[in-house]
């Protein structure tokens, strides 16, 4: 199965998600957060750097739970600014 290329908007949303998660992680180690969320450190690294711009919902939900973030708020912050 061939995956359609991401649009610039989808890429930007993924980068925004990564920045938000990185900020929420603060000084906590990637290893600790990844372990608590049940994902690999490499997956967390890819999400935080925007190299995985469309992570699975359950991955985002697990990270939001560990980082004590609301999924609704996180989704709203990932939307592009309205002009």
Tab-separated table of N, CA, C and O in Angstrom:
chain	number	residue	atom	x	y	z
A	1	UNK	N	0.843	-1.179	0.000
A	1	UNK	CA	0.000	0.000	0.000
A	1	UNK	C	0.889	1.242	0.000
A	1	UNK	O	1.771	1.383	0.830
A	2	UNK	N	0.634	2.129	-0.933
A	2	UNK	CA	1.393	3.361	-1.046
A	2	UNK	C	0.669	4.453	-0.271
A	2	UNK	O	-0.543	4.620	-0.398
A	3	UNK	N	1.431	5.157	0.544
A	3	UNK	CA	0.854	6.224	1.352
A	3	UNK	C	0.936	7.539	0.588
A	3	UNK	O	1.973	7.856	-0.001
A	4	UNK	N	-0.150	8.297	0.594
A	4	UNK	CA	-0.148	9.603	-0.056
A	4	UNK	C	0.796	10.536	0.690
A	4	UNK	O	0.864	10.499	1.926
A	5	UNK	N	1.496	11.398	-0.041
A	5	UNK	CA	2.377	12.364	0.618
A	5	UNK	C	1.574	13.290	1.531
A	5	UNK	O	0.419	13.616	1.252
A	6	UNK	N	2.198	13.714	2.610
A	6	UNK	CA	1.537	14.637	3.528
A	6	UNK	C	1.502	16.030	2.927
A	6	UNK	O	2.421	16.443	2.222
A	7	UNK	N	0.449	16.744	3.249
A	7	UNK	CA	0.353	18.138	2.815
A	7	UNK	C	1.234	18.986	3.726
A	7	UNK	O	1.578	18.568	4.845
A	8	UNK	N	1.583	20.173	3.301
A	8	UNK	CA	2.343	21.071	4.175
A	8	UNK	C	1.620	21.336	5.497
A	8	UNK	O	2.255	21.438	6.548
A	9	UNK	N	0.306	21.408	5.447
A	9	UNK	CA	-0.473	21.648	6.666
A	9	UNK	C	-0.354	20.463	7.629
A	9	UNK	O	-0.251	20.642	8.842
A	10	UNK	N	-0.389	19.251	7.088
A	10	UNK	CA	-0.250	18.057	7.930
A	10	UNK	C	1.143	17.996	8.551
A	10	UNK	O	1.293	17.642	9.721
A	11	UNK	N	2.148	18.370	7.773
A	11	UNK	CA	3.509	18.391	8.306
A	11	UNK	C	3.638	19.413	9.431
A	11	UNK	O	4.223	19.137	10.465
A	12	UNK	N	3.081	20.595	9.211
A	12	UNK	CA	3.139	21.658	10.223
A	12	UNK	C	2.400	21.243	11.487
A	12	UNK	O	2.862	21.497	12.593
A	13	UNK	N	1.258	20.583	11.331
A	13	UNK	CA	0.508	20.122	12.499
A	13	UNK	C	1.332	19.105	13.293
A	13	UNK	O	1.366	19.133	14.521
A	14	UNK	N	2.030	18.215	12.597
A	14	UNK	CA	2.889	17.243	13.268
A	14	UNK	C	4.040	17.898	13.996
A	14	UNK	O	4.389	17.516	15.123
A	15	UNK	N	4.629	18.916	13.386
A	15	UNK	CA	5.713	19.652	14.043
A	15	UNK	C	5.201	20.389	15.272
A	15	UNK	O	5.862	20.430	16.306
A	16	UNK	N	4.002	20.965	15.161
A	16	UNK	CA	3.395	21.673	16.289
A	16	UNK	C	3.121	20.702	17.439
A	16	UNK	O	3.412	21.003	18.599
A	17	UNK	N	2.600	19.512	17.112
A	17	UNK	CA	2.360	18.490	18.133
A	17	UNK	C	3.676	18.129	18.824
A	17	UNK	O	3.734	18.056	20.058
A	18	UNK	N	4.712	17.923	18.049
A	18	UNK	CA	6.009	17.581	18.621
A	18	UNK	C	6.521	18.642	19.571
A	18	UNK	O	7.012	18.332	20.664
A	19	UNK	N	6.398	19.908	19.179
A	19	UNK	CA	6.856	21.004	20.054
A	19	UNK	C	6.054	21.052	21.348
A	19	UNK	O	6.608	21.255	22.433
A	20	UNK	N	4.740	20.832	21.237
A	20	UNK	CA	3.887	20.860	22.429
A	20	UNK	C	4.243	19.728	23.393
A	20	UNK	O	4.333	19.927	24.610
A	21	UNK	N	4.443	18.532	22.840
A	21	UNK	CA	4.803	17.397	23.692
A	21	UNK	C	6.169	17.598	24.322
A	21	UNK	O	6.375	17.281	25.500
A	22	UNK	N	7.109	18.129	23.564
A	22	UNK	CA	8.449	18.383	24.092
A	22	UNK	C	8.385	19.384	25.231
A	22	UNK	O	9.012	19.213	26.268
A	23	UNK	N	7.622	20.445	25.050
A	23	UNK	CA	7.483	21.459	26.095
A	23	UNK	C	6.837	20.860	27.348
A	23	UNK	O	7.243	21.150	28.473
A	24	UNK	N	5.826	20.020	27.160
A	24	UNK	CA	5.140	19.400	28.292
A	24	UNK	C	6.059	18.420	29.028
A	24	UNK	O	5.939	18.242	30.240
A	25	UNK	N	6.976	17.796	28.296
A	25	UNK	CA	7.907	16.851	28.927
A	25	UNK	C	8.865	17.579	29.851
A	25	UNK	O	9.257	17.067	30.896
A	26	UNK	N	9.218	18.803	29.492
A	26	UNK	CA	10.111	19.599	30.328
A	26	UNK	C	11.451	18.921	30.542
A	26	UNK	O	12.083	18.467	29.596
A	27	UNK	N	11.852	18.825	31.791
A	27	UNK	CA	13.149	18.242	32.143
A	27	UNK	C	13.103	16.723	32.299
A	27	UNK	O	14.136	16.105	32.529
A	28	UNK	N	11.918	16.148	32.195
A	28	UNK	CA	11.817	14.689	32.324
A	28	UNK	C	12.483	14.017	31.128
A	28	UNK	O	12.406	14.512	30.011
A	29	UNK	N	13.113	12.894	31.362
A	29	UNK	CA	13.852	12.221	30.291
A	29	UNK	C	12.908	11.573	29.288
A	29	UNK	O	11.793	11.158	29.626
A	30	UNK	N	13.391	11.481	28.058
A	30	UNK	CA	12.636	10.791	27.009
A	30	UNK	C	12.424	9.335	27.402
A	30	UNK	O	11.358	8.783	27.159
A	31	UNK	N	13.440	8.735	27.985
A	31	UNK	CA	13.361	7.323	28.371
A	31	UNK	C	12.220	7.098	29.353
A	31	UNK	O	11.430	6.164	29.198
A	32	UNK	N	12.122	7.956	30.339
A	32	UNK	CA	11.071	7.820	31.359
A	32	UNK	C	9.682	7.993	30.753
A	32	UNK	O	8.775	7.171	30.993
A	33	UNK	N	9.510	9.046	29.973
A	33	UNK	CA	8.187	9.326	29.392
A	33	UNK	C	7.789	8.228	28.418
A	33	UNK	O	6.650	7.758	28.421
A	34	UNK	N	8.728	7.798	27.570
A	34	UNK	CA	8.428	6.737	26.607
A	34	UNK	C	8.031	5.456	27.333
A	34	UNK	O	7.054	4.800	26.948
A	35	UNK	N	8.771	5.100	28.378
A	35	UNK	CA	8.462	3.879	29.130
A	35	UNK	C	7.076	3.969	29.761
A	35	UNK	O	6.299	3.020	29.704
A	36	UNK	N	6.765	5.102	30.364
A	36	UNK	CA	5.464	5.268	31.012
A	36	UNK	C	4.320	5.239	29.994
A	36	UNK	O	3.220	4.797	30.309
A	37	UNK	N	4.586	5.710	28.772
A	37	UNK	CA	3.557	5.721	27.724
A	37	UNK	C	3.499	4.399	26.968
A	37	UNK	O	2.585	4.184	26.173
A	38	UNK	N	4.488	3.528	27.184
A	38	UNK	CA	4.492	2.239	26.504
A	38	UNK	C	4.932	2.316	25.051
A	38	UNK	O	4.481	1.522	24.221
A	39	UNK	N	5.792	3.290	24.739
A	39	UNK	CA	6.315	3.426	23.381
A	39	UNK	C	7.840	3.426	23.446
A	39	UNK	O	8.422	3.559	24.513
A	40	UNK	N	8.471	3.312	22.290
A	40	UNK	CA	9.930	3.337	22.269
A	40	UNK	C	10.433	4.776	22.349
A	40	UNK	O	9.727	5.724	21.979
A	41	UNK	N	11.657	4.914	22.819
A	41	UNK	CA	12.283	6.232	22.871
A	41	UNK	C	12.399	6.799	21.454
A	41	UNK	O	12.182	7.994	21.236
A	42	UNK	N	12.711	5.945	20.493
A	42	UNK	CA	12.842	6.407	19.113
A	42	UNK	C	11.513	6.937	18.583
A	42	UNK	O	11.479	7.947	17.864
A	43	UNK	N	10.407	6.302	18.931
A	43	UNK	CA	9.094	6.804	18.505
A	43	UNK	C	8.846	8.184	19.104
A	43	UNK	O	8.415	9.105	18.398
A	44	UNK	N	9.125	8.344	20.392
A	44	UNK	CA	8.948	9.648	21.030
A	44	UNK	C	9.845	10.684	20.371
A	44	UNK	O	9.410	11.802	20.082
A	45	UNK	N	11.082	10.330	20.096
A	45	UNK	CA	12.012	11.251	19.442
A	45	UNK	C	11.474	11.681	18.071
A	45	UNK	O	11.490	12.863	17.729
A	46	UNK	N	10.968	10.731	17.306
A	46	UNK	CA	10.433	11.053	15.981
A	46	UNK	C	9.217	11.977	16.080
A	46	UNK	O	9.059	12.891	15.268
A	47	UNK	N	8.359	11.740	17.058
A	47	UNK	CA	7.176	12.594	17.224
A	47	UNK	C	7.606	14.002	17.624
A	47	UNK	O	7.142	14.998	17.059
A	48	UNK	N	8.509	14.099	18.598
A	48	UNK	CA	8.935	15.403	19.091
A	48	UNK	C	9.657	16.221	18.022
A	48	UNK	O	9.584	17.443	18.031
A	49	UNK	N	10.355	15.565	17.115
A	49	UNK	CA	11.099	16.284	16.085
A	49	UNK	C	10.292	16.489	14.808
A	49	UNK	O	10.782	17.093	13.858
A	50	UNK	N	9.080	15.963	14.764
A	50	UNK	CA	8.235	16.123	13.584
A	50	UNK	C	8.520	15.111	12.487
A	50	UNK	O	7.940	15.184	11.417
A	51	UNK	N	9.408	14.148	12.742
A	51	UNK	CA	9.707	13.133	11.728
A	51	UNK	C	8.607	12.080	11.650
A	51	UNK	O	8.585	11.275	10.727
A	52	UNK	N	7.712	12.060	12.643
A	52	UNK	CA	6.530	11.189	12.618
A	52	UNK	C	5.324	12.112	12.787
A	52	UNK	O	4.739	12.197	13.866
A	53	UNK	N	4.946	12.829	11.725
A	53	UNK	CA	3.921	13.857	11.850
A	53	UNK	C	2.501	13.337	12.040
A	53	UNK	O	1.608	14.106	12.372
A	54	UNK	N	2.286	12.040	11.832
A	54	UNK	CA	0.935	11.504	12.006
A	54	UNK	C	0.970	10.267	12.908
A	54	UNK	O	0.666	9.159	12.466
A	55	UNK	N	1.329	10.456	14.185
A	55	UNK	CA	1.367	9.305	15.075
A	55	UNK	C	-0.029	8.742	15.318
A	55	UNK	O	-1.036	9.451	15.168
A	56	UNK	N	-0.076	7.485	15.685
A	56	UNK	CA	-1.357	6.825	15.961
A	56	UNK	C	-2.068	7.516	17.129
A	56	UNK	O	-1.433	8.012	18.063
A	57	UNK	N	-3.377	7.516	17.061
A	57	UNK	CA	-4.181	8.151	18.115
A	57	UNK	C	-3.833	7.605	19.493
A	57	UNK	O	-3.668	8.363	20.449
A	58	UNK	N	-3.713	6.285	19.609
A	58	UNK	CA	-3.454	5.697	20.922
A	58	UNK	C	-2.072	6.073	21.447
A	58	UNK	O	-1.875	6.167	22.655
A	59	UNK	N	-1.131	6.336	20.559
A	59	UNK	CA	0.186	6.808	20.979
A	59	UNK	C	0.068	8.215	21.551
A	59	UNK	O	0.604	8.509	22.621
A	60	UNK	N	-0.648	9.070	20.849
A	60	UNK	CA	-0.845	10.437	21.331
A	60	UNK	C	-1.627	10.428	22.635
A	60	UNK	O	-1.293	11.160	23.582
A	61	UNK	N	-2.644	9.581	22.731
A	61	UNK	CA	-3.439	9.497	23.961
A	61	UNK	C	-2.580	9.040	25.136
A	61	UNK	O	-2.699	9.574	26.248
A	62	UNK	N	-1.717	8.062	24.915
A	62	UNK	CA	-0.840	7.571	25.988
A	62	UNK	C	0.121	8.664	26.426
A	62	UNK	O	0.347	8.865	27.632
A	63	UNK	N	0.690	9.391	25.477
A	63	UNK	CA	1.599	10.483	25.827
A	63	UNK	C	0.861	11.602	26.566
A	63	UNK	O	1.361	12.133	27.553
A	64	UNK	N	-0.324	11.944	26.097
A	64	UNK	CA	-1.117	12.978	26.760
A	64	UNK	C	-1.409	12.577	28.202
A	64	UNK	O	-1.304	13.403	29.118
A	65	UNK	N	-1.749	11.317	28.412
A	65	UNK	CA	-2.032	10.835	29.769
A	65	UNK	C	-0.801	10.968	30.662
A	65	UNK	O	-0.888	11.502	31.774
A	66	UNK	N	0.334	10.501	30.186
A	66	UNK	CA	1.569	10.546	30.970
A	66	UNK	C	1.977	11.991	31.253
A	66	UNK	O	2.454	12.307	32.344
A	67	UNK	N	1.776	12.866	30.282
A	67	UNK	CA	2.173	14.262	30.430
A	67	UNK	C	1.081	15.125	31.055
A	67	UNK	O	1.242	16.342	31.182
A	68	UNK	N	-0.036	14.490	31.422
A	68	UNK	CA	-1.168	15.165	32.053
A	68	UNK	C	-1.710	16.301	31.185
A	68	UNK	O	-1.948	17.408	31.635
A	69	UNK	N	-1.901	15.978	29.907
A	69	UNK	CA	-2.469	16.920	28.951
A	69	UNK	C	-3.863	16.464	28.555
A	69	UNK	O	-4.114	15.277	28.418
A	70	UNK	N	-4.738	17.401	28.322
A	70	UNK	CA	-6.074	17.107	27.815
A	70	UNK	C	-5.981	16.866	26.316
A	70	UNK	O	-5.377	17.677	25.589
A	71	UNK	N	-6.586	15.786	25.836
A	71	UNK	CA	-6.592	15.539	24.399
A	71	UNK	C	-7.310	16.653	23.641
A	71	UNK	O	-6.888	17.046	22.552
A	72	UNK	N	-8.387	17.163	24.206
A	72	UNK	CA	-9.119	18.252	23.558
A	72	UNK	C	-8.245	19.490	23.418
A	72	UNK	O	-8.195	20.121	22.359
A	73	UNK	N	-7.563	19.835	24.499
A	73	UNK	CA	-6.695	21.010	24.467
A	73	UNK	C	-5.534	20.794	23.498
A	73	UNK	O	-5.192	21.678	22.706
A	74	UNK	N	-4.952	19.611	23.531
A	74	UNK	CA	-3.836	19.284	22.643
A	74	UNK	C	-4.270	19.376	21.177
A	74	UNK	O	-3.573	19.963	20.354
A	75	UNK	N	-5.441	18.833	20.875
A	75	UNK	CA	-5.956	18.896	19.499
A	75	UNK	C	-6.179	20.344	19.074
A	75	UNK	O	-5.832	20.728	17.946
A	76	UNK	N	-6.718	21.133	19.959
A	76	UNK	CA	-6.957	22.542	19.641
A	76	UNK	C	-5.672	23.307	19.399
A	76	UNK	O	-5.591	24.137	18.487
A	77	UNK	N	-4.649	23.011	20.172
A	77	UNK	CA	-3.359	23.695	20.021
A	77	UNK	C	-2.626	23.270	18.752
A	77	UNK	O	-1.747	23.996	18.275
A	78	UNK	N	-2.967	22.123	18.210
A	78	UNK	CA	-2.316	21.630	16.994
A	78	UNK	C	-2.967	22.166	15.734
A	78	UNK	O	-2.399	22.026	14.650
A	79	UNK	N	-4.121	22.775	15.850
A	79	UNK	CA	-4.793	23.328	14.676
A	79	UNK	C	-4.098	24.604	14.238
A	79	UNK	O	-3.612	25.365	15.065
A	80	UNK	N	-4.074	24.871	12.933
A	80	UNK	CA	-3.460	26.110	12.464
A	80	UNK	C	-4.219	27.328	12.956
A	80	UNK	O	-5.434	27.268	13.156
A	81	UNK	N	-3.497	28.410	13.146
A	81	UNK	CA	-4.122	29.656	13.579
A	81	UNK	C	-5.065	30.153	12.491
A	81	UNK	O	-4.763	30.084	11.299
A	82	UNK	N	-6.228	30.622	12.903
A	82	UNK	CA	-7.206	31.171	11.952
A	82	UNK	C	-6.817	32.611	11.603
A	82	UNK	O	-6.541	33.407	12.478
A	83	UNK	N	-6.816	32.905	10.329
A	83	UNK	CA	-6.445	34.257	9.870
A	83	UNK	C	-7.663	35.053	9.545
A	83	UNK	O	-8.663	34.621	9.156
